[in-house]
GROMACS .gro file of C-alpha atoms in nm:
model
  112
    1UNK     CA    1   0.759  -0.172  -2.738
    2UNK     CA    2   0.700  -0.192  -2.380
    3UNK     CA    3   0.867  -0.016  -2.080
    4UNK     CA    4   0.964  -0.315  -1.964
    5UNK     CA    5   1.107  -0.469  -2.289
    6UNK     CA    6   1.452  -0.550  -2.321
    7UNK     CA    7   1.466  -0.323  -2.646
    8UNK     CA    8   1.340  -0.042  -2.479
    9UNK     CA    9   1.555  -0.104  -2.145
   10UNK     CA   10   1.885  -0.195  -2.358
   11UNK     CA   11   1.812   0.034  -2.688
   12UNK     CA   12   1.552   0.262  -2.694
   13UNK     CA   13   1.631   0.423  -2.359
   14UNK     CA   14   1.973   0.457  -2.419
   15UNK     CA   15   1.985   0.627  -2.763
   16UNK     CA   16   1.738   0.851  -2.598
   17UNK     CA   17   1.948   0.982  -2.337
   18UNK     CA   18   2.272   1.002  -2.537
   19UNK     CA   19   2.083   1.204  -2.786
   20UNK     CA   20   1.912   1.386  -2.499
   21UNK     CA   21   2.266   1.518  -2.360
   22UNK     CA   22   2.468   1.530  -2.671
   23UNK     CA   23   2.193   1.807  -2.755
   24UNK     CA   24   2.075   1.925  -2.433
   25UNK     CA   25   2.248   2.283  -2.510
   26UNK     CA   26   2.005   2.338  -2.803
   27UNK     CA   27   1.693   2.344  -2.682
   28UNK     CA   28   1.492   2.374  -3.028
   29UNK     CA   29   1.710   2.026  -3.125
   30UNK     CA   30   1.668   1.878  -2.763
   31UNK     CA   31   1.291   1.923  -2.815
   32UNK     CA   32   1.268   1.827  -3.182
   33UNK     CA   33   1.473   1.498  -3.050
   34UNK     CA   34   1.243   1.411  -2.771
   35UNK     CA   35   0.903   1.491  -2.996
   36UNK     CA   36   1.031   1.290  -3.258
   37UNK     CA   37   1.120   0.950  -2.952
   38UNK     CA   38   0.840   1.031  -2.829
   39UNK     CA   39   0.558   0.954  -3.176
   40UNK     CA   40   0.871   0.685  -3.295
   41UNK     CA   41   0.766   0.450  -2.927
   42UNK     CA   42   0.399   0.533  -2.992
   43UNK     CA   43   0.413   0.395  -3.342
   44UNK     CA   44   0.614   0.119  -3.276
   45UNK     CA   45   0.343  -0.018  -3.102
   46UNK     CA   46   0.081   0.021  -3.392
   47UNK     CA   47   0.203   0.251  -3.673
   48UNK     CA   48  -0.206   0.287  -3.782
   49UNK     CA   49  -0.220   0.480  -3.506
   50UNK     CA   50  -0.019   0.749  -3.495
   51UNK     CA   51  -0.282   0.954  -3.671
   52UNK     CA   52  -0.449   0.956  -3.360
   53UNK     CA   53  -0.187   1.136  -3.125
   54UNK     CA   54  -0.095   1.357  -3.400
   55UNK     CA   55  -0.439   1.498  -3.385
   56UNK     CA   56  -0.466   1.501  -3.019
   57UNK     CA   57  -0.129   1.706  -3.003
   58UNK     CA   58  -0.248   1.954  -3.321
   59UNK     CA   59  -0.628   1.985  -3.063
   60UNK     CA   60  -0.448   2.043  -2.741
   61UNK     CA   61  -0.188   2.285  -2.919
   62UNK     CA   62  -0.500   2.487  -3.089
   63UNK     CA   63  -0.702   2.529  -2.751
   64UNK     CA   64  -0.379   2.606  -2.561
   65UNK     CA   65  -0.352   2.887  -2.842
   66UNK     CA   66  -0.726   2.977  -2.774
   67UNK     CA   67  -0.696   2.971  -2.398
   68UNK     CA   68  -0.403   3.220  -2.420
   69UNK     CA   69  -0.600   3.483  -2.583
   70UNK     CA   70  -0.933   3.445  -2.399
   71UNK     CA   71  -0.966   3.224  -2.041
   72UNK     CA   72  -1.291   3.081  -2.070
   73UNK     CA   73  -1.418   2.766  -1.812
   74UNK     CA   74  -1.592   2.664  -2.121
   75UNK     CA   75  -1.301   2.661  -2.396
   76UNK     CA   76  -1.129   2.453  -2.132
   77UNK     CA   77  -1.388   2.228  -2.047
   78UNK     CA   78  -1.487   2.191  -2.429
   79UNK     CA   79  -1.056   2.042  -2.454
   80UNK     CA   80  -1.097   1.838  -2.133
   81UNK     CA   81  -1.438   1.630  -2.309
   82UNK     CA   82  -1.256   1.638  -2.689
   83UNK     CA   83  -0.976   1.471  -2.518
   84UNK     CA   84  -1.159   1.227  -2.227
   85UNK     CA   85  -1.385   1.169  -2.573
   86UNK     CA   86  -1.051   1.064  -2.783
   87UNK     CA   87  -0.965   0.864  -2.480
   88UNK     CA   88  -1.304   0.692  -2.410
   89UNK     CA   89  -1.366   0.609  -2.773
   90UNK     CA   90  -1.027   0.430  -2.844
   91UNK     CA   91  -0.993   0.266  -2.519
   92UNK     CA   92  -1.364   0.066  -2.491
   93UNK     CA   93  -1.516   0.098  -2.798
   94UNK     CA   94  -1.374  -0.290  -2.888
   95UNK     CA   95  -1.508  -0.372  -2.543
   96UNK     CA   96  -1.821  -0.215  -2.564
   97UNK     CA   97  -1.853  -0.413  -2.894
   98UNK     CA   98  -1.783  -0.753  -2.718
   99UNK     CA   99  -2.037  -0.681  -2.461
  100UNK     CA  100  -2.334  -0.646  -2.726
  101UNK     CA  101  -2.239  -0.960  -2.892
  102UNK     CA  102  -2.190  -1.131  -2.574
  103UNK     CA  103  -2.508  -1.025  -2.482
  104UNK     CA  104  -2.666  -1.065  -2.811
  105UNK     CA  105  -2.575  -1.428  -2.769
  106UNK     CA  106  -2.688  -1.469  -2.418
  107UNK     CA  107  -3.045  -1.329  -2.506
  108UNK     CA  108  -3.062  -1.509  -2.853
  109UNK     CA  109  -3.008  -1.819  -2.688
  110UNK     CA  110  -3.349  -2.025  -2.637
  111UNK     CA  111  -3.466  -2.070  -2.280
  112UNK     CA  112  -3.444  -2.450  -2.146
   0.00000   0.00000   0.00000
């Protein structure tokens, strides 16, 4: 589902809000409700997936824990890469992978 879709525009959206309002006065509901939108657009995209922000949420939520108790540049920087490495990984490792075989081909290729 994309922003732009007609079943997010025309469905998606407005559930959300309704539901958003209708339980706006109880926060803990308001914020399971918006949580639970929020993972049911990312895996309506690719359901495989959802593993993958799961994690990220349960790795962010443990060094947000960590950072409470001790501020450390480090601990922080150490998130920043896990996440930039989650990132990076997922968003040009199948490009990456094109590039060697396109490559591959190009310099298997005899020479005219």
């Amino acid at each position: 589902m994309l922003f732009n879709s007609y079943i997010f525009i025309f469905a998606f959206l407005p559930i959300v809000f309704i539901l958003f309002y209708a339980l706006h006065r109880y926060r803990a509901a308001a914020f399971v409700m918006i949580i639970s939108a929020s993972l049911f657009f990312y895996a309506y995209w690719n359901p495989k997936l959802l593993f993958v922000i799961i994690t990220s949420i349960a790795i962010n939520y443990g060094f947000v824990k960590l950072l409470h108790r001790r501020r450390d540049k480090l601990l922080l920087g150490l998130g920043i890469t896990i996440n930039l490495g989650i990132l990076g990984y997922y968003k040009y490792t199948k490009f990456i992978e094109k590039d060697k075989v396109a490559a591959n081909l190009v310099l298997a290729s005899p020479c005219p």
